[in-house]
Structures are given as structure tokens and as C-alpha cells.
Amino acid sequence: MIVNNNLYPVNLPSQVVQSSQQAYLKTEDDAAKIASQTERDSSAAFTKTLDWGAELNRQYVYSMLRLSDDIGTMADRIGVMADRILYTELQIGVMADRIITFSQMQSDNMDTTQQWLTDSTIKVLNTYKVNQNI
């Protein structure tokens, strides 16, 4: 890592650091060579940065697509559960209707049974009364 005027650290590839350490400003020709090498190193670093960015972008898109797929799967499962809840609700409604019908039948049967018992009791009492009078 090279520190630039103590303002912020600069991370350079090891090739750039090595080429900078090997360079000596002896002549104008050497200065031109260093400038050319620096340009190539800068271009290589920029290309590497673009490659990293493209890879990160690919990973980001892949992660987003996986997340989207997972959300779709969860939505499908929620839909299945909602269908089950609606079916259960329907079955509860059917059972409630059956309970109401059964209760009405019991109530009707109770009225019929009470009437039958009352009529039978009256007949037995009338028969007993008739037998007492004889």
C-alpha cells in the first residue's frame, strides 16, 4: 500500500509497485519509458477494476434472480396455504350447516316426542279412569 500525501491510502497492483521501484529517472528516455509503463499499468488496473465490477455486477444480478425466484416460490406456497384455508373454511361451513340441520331435526323430534308422550299419557290415564269407573 502506498500512501498519497498522507491523505488516503492507494492500493496498487504489485506489478505497478515493482515497476515504480525499478524505475530511475536518469534520462529523458527513461522518463518516457516510465510514463509509458505507468500508462500501461494504469490501463491494466482500470481493466482489472472493470473486470471486478463486471463480476460483482454478475453476482449481484445472480443474487437478485435467486431472491426473485425464492420470493416466487414463497408466493406459490402462500397461495397453496390460502387454498387450504379456503377449503377448510368451506368444510367448517358445511359442518356448521349440518349441525344446524341436526339441531333443528332434534328440536322437531323433541316436539313430536313430547306430543307423543303427552298423547300416550292421556290415553293411559283415560284407560285407567275408565277402568276405575267400572
PDB file of C-alpha atoms in Angstrom:
ATOM      1  CA  MET A   1       0.000   0.000   0.000  1.00  0.00           C
ATOM      2  CA  ILE A   2       1.298   3.413  -0.919  1.00  0.00           C
ATOM      3  CA  VAL A   3       0.176   6.491   0.991  1.00  0.00           C
ATOM      4  CA  ASN A   4      -0.524   9.541  -1.172  1.00  0.00           C
ATOM      5  CA  ASN A   5       0.449  12.718   0.765  1.00  0.00           C
ATOM      6  CA  ASN A   6      -0.962  11.103   3.909  1.00  0.00           C
ATOM      7  CA  LEU A   7      -4.460  11.897   2.625  1.00  0.00           C
ATOM      8  CA  TYR A   8      -5.739   8.471   1.675  1.00  0.00           C
ATOM      9  CA  PRO A   9      -4.251   5.026   1.015  1.00  0.00           C
ATOM     10  CA  VAL A  10      -3.870   3.864  -2.573  1.00  0.00           C
ATOM     11  CA  ASN A  11      -3.933   0.142  -3.352  1.00  0.00           C
ATOM     12  CA  LEU A  12      -1.875  -0.587  -6.435  1.00  0.00           C
ATOM     13  CA  PRO A  13      -1.235  -3.940  -8.070  1.00  0.00           C
ATOM     14  CA  SER A  14       2.144  -5.435  -7.194  1.00  0.00           C
ATOM     15  CA  GLN A  15       3.265  -5.023 -10.834  1.00  0.00           C
ATOM     16  CA  VAL A  16       2.858  -1.258 -10.568  1.00  0.00           C
ATOM     17  CA  VAL A  17       4.754  -1.101  -7.287  1.00  0.00           C
ATOM     18  CA  GLN A  18       7.600  -3.226  -8.685  1.00  0.00           C
ATOM     19  CA  SER A  19       7.860  -1.224 -11.887  1.00  0.00           C
ATOM     20  CA  SER A  20       7.903   2.023  -9.878  1.00  0.00           C
ATOM     21  CA  GLN A  21      10.637   0.724  -7.609  1.00  0.00           C
ATOM     22  CA  GLN A  22      12.756  -0.389 -10.570  1.00  0.00           C
ATOM     23  CA  ALA A  23      12.432   2.897 -12.417  1.00  0.00           C
ATOM     24  CA  TYR A  24      15.166   5.518 -12.215  1.00  0.00           C
ATOM     25  CA  LEU A  25      14.995   8.947 -13.734  1.00  0.00           C
ATOM     26  CA  LYS A  26      18.409   9.076 -15.428  1.00  0.00           C
ATOM     27  CA  THR A  27      17.472  10.477 -18.793  1.00  0.00           C
ATOM     28  CA  GLU A  28      14.518  11.852 -20.668  1.00  0.00           C
ATOM     29  CA  ASP A  29      14.275   8.490 -22.406  1.00  0.00           C
ATOM     30  CA  ASP A  30      13.895   6.763 -19.048  1.00  0.00           C
ATOM     31  CA  ALA A  31      11.205   9.302 -18.122  1.00  0.00           C
ATOM     32  CA  ALA A  32       9.321   8.481 -21.335  1.00  0.00           C
ATOM     33  CA  LYS A  33       9.640   4.767 -20.596  1.00  0.00           C
ATOM     34  CA  ILE A  34       8.307   5.294 -17.089  1.00  0.00           C
ATOM     35  CA  ALA A  35       5.410   7.369 -18.423  1.00  0.00           C
ATOM     36  CA  SER A  36       4.616   4.672 -20.961  1.00  0.00           C
ATOM     37  CA  GLN A  37       4.856   1.925 -18.321  1.00  0.00           C
ATOM     38  CA  THR A  38       2.703   3.944 -15.948  1.00  0.00           C
ATOM     39  CA  GLU A  39       0.093   4.375 -18.677  1.00  0.00           C
ATOM     40  CA  ARG A  40       0.098   0.611 -19.353  1.00  0.00           C
ATOM     41  CA  ASP A  41      -0.117  -0.155 -15.631  1.00  0.00           C
ATOM     42  CA  SER A  42      -2.922   2.353 -15.215  1.00  0.00           C
ATOM     43  CA  SER A  43      -4.767   0.820 -18.147  1.00  0.00           C
ATOM     44  CA  ALA A  44      -4.253  -2.674 -16.711  1.00  0.00           C
ATOM     45  CA  ALA A  45      -5.502  -1.533 -13.297  1.00  0.00           C
ATOM     46  CA  PHE A  46      -8.535   0.109 -14.914  1.00  0.00           C
ATOM     47  CA  THR A  47      -9.274  -3.056 -16.928  1.00  0.00           C
ATOM     48  CA  LYS A  48      -8.935  -5.165 -13.767  1.00  0.00           C
ATOM     49  CA  THR A  49     -11.310  -2.809 -11.978  1.00  0.00           C
ATOM     50  CA  LEU A  50     -13.814  -3.182 -14.813  1.00  0.00           C
ATOM     51  CA  ASP A  51     -13.441  -6.971 -14.610  1.00  0.00           C
ATOM     52  CA  TRP A  52     -14.091  -6.864 -10.876  1.00  0.00           C
ATOM     53  CA  GLY A  53     -17.081  -4.599 -11.445  1.00  0.00           C
ATOM     54  CA  ALA A  54     -18.455  -6.889 -14.134  1.00  0.00           C
ATOM     55  CA  GLU A  55     -18.013  -9.897 -11.840  1.00  0.00           C
ATOM     56  CA  LEU A  56     -19.661  -8.081  -8.951  1.00  0.00           C
ATOM     57  CA  ASN A  57     -22.475  -6.983 -11.257  1.00  0.00           C
ATOM     58  CA  ARG A  58     -22.912 -10.586 -12.450  1.00  0.00           C
ATOM     59  CA  GLN A  59     -23.009 -11.802  -8.861  1.00  0.00           C
ATOM     60  CA  TYR A  60     -25.454  -9.051  -7.947  1.00  0.00           C
ATOM     61  CA  VAL A  61     -27.770  -9.943 -10.826  1.00  0.00           C
ATOM     62  CA  TYR A  62     -27.475 -13.647  -9.989  1.00  0.00           C
ATOM     63  CA  SER A  63     -28.311 -12.921  -6.325  1.00  0.00           C
ATOM     64  CA  MET A  64     -31.278 -10.777  -7.336  1.00  0.00           C
ATOM     65  CA  LEU A  65     -32.575 -13.501  -9.658  1.00  0.00           C
ATOM     66  CA  ARG A  66     -32.214 -16.129  -6.916  1.00  0.00           C
ATOM     67  CA  LEU A  67     -34.001 -13.842  -4.481  1.00  0.00           C
ATOM     68  CA  SER A  68     -36.752 -13.250  -7.022  1.00  0.00           C
ATOM     69  CA  ASP A  69     -37.079 -16.999  -7.579  1.00  0.00           C
ATOM     70  CA  ASP A  70     -37.243 -17.600  -3.817  1.00  0.00           C
ATOM     71  CA  ILE A  71     -39.929 -14.930  -3.470  1.00  0.00           C
ATOM     72  CA  GLY A  72     -41.883 -16.590  -6.289  1.00  0.00           C
ATOM     73  CA  THR A  73     -41.603 -19.975  -4.557  1.00  0.00           C
ATOM     74  CA  MET A  74     -42.788 -18.450  -1.291  1.00  0.00           C
ATOM     75  CA  ALA A  75     -45.706 -16.787  -3.083  1.00  0.00           C
ATOM     76  CA  ASP A  76     -46.683 -20.150  -4.574  1.00  0.00           C
ATOM     77  CA  ARG A  77     -46.568 -21.760  -1.130  1.00  0.00           C
ATOM     78  CA  ILE A  78     -48.643 -18.935   0.331  1.00  0.00           C
ATOM     79  CA  GLY A  79     -51.163 -19.485  -2.485  1.00  0.00           C
ATOM     80  CA  VAL A  80     -51.365 -23.206  -1.674  1.00  0.00           C
ATOM     81  CA  MET A  81     -51.850 -22.424   2.015  1.00  0.00           C
ATOM     82  CA  ALA A  82     -54.559 -19.884   1.158  1.00  0.00           C
ATOM     83  CA  ASP A  83     -56.331 -22.534  -0.930  1.00  0.00           C
ATOM     84  CA  ARG A  84     -56.144 -24.954   2.014  1.00  0.00           C
ATOM     85  CA  ILE A  85     -57.512 -22.297   4.359  1.00  0.00           C
ATOM     86  CA  LEU A  86     -60.414 -21.597   1.990  1.00  0.00           C
ATOM     87  CA  TYR A  87     -61.134 -25.338   1.671  1.00  0.00           C
ATOM     88  CA  THR A  88     -61.057 -25.700   5.467  1.00  0.00           C
ATOM     89  CA  GLU A  89     -63.376 -22.715   5.798  1.00  0.00           C
ATOM     90  CA  LEU A  90     -65.766 -24.332   3.324  1.00  0.00           C
ATOM     91  CA  GLN A  91     -65.693 -27.602   5.281  1.00  0.00           C
ATOM     92  CA  ILE A  92     -66.349 -25.715   8.531  1.00  0.00           C
ATOM     93  CA  GLY A  93     -69.335 -24.052   6.850  1.00  0.00           C
ATOM     94  CA  VAL A  94     -70.657 -27.434   5.682  1.00  0.00           C
ATOM     95  CA  MET A  95     -70.261 -28.862   9.199  1.00  0.00           C
ATOM     96  CA  ALA A  96     -71.996 -25.811  10.689  1.00  0.00           C
ATOM     97  CA  ASP A  97     -74.905 -26.305   8.282  1.00  0.00           C
ATOM     98  CA  ARG A  98     -75.102 -29.991   9.270  1.00  0.00           C
ATOM     99  CA  ILE A  99     -75.059 -29.096  12.972  1.00  0.00           C
ATOM    100  CA  ILE A 100     -77.857 -26.569  12.472  1.00  0.00           C
ATOM    101  CA  THR A 101     -79.893 -29.093  10.456  1.00  0.00           C
ATOM    102  CA  PHE A 102     -79.291 -31.788  13.086  1.00  0.00           C
ATOM    103  CA  SER A 103     -80.298 -29.372  15.872  1.00  0.00           C
ATOM    104  CA  GLN A 104     -83.488 -28.478  14.002  1.00  0.00           C
ATOM    105  CA  MET A 105     -84.244 -32.186  13.500  1.00  0.00           C
ATOM    106  CA  GLN A 106     -83.670 -32.834  17.217  1.00  0.00           C
ATOM    107  CA  SER A 107     -85.899 -29.913  18.107  1.00  0.00           C
ATOM    108  CA  ASP A 108     -88.610 -31.129  15.731  1.00  0.00           C
ATOM    109  CA  ASN A 109     -88.240 -34.680  17.030  1.00  0.00           C
ATOM    110  CA  MET A 110     -88.368 -33.413  20.607  1.00  0.00           C
ATOM    111  CA  ASP A 111     -91.663 -31.659  19.893  1.00  0.00           C
ATOM    112  CA  THR A 112     -93.001 -34.811  18.241  1.00  0.00           C
ATOM    113  CA  THR A 113     -91.749 -36.990  21.102  1.00  0.00           C
ATOM    114  CA  GLN A 114     -93.274 -34.683  23.717  1.00  0.00           C
ATOM    115  CA  GLN A 115     -96.578 -34.675  21.856  1.00  0.00           C
ATOM    116  CA  TRP A 116     -96.472 -38.462  21.562  1.00  0.00           C
ATOM    117  CA  LEU A 117     -95.691 -38.846  25.296  1.00  0.00           C
ATOM    118  CA  THR A 118     -98.459 -36.420  26.189  1.00  0.00           C
ATOM    119  CA  ASP A 119    -100.973 -38.256  23.993  1.00  0.00           C
ATOM    120  CA  SER A 120     -99.842 -41.620  25.366  1.00  0.00           C
ATOM    121  CA  THR A 121    -100.091 -40.409  28.945  1.00  0.00           C
ATOM    122  CA  ILE A 122    -103.583 -39.051  28.323  1.00  0.00           C
ATOM    123  CA  LYS A 123    -104.650 -42.366  26.774  1.00  0.00           C
ATOM    124  CA  VAL A 124    -103.195 -44.344  29.686  1.00  0.00           C
ATOM    125  CA  LEU A 125    -104.878 -42.064  32.202  1.00  0.00           C
ATOM    126  CA  ASN A 126    -108.163 -42.241  30.319  1.00  0.00           C
ATOM    127  CA  THR A 127    -107.883 -46.014  30.211  1.00  0.00           C
ATOM    128  CA  TYR A 128    -107.115 -46.096  33.933  1.00  0.00           C
ATOM    129  CA  LYS A 129    -110.017 -43.738  34.622  1.00  0.00           C
ATOM    130  CA  VAL A 130    -112.359 -45.880  32.579  1.00  0.00           C
ATOM    131  CA  ASN A 131    -111.179 -48.973  34.419  1.00  0.00           C
ATOM    132  CA  GLN A 132    -111.701 -47.249  37.766  1.00  0.00           C
ATOM    133  CA  ASN A 133    -115.257 -46.421  36.865  1.00  0.00           C
ATOM    134  CA  ILE A 134    -116.166 -49.985  36.101  1.00  0.00           C
TER     135      ILE A 134
END
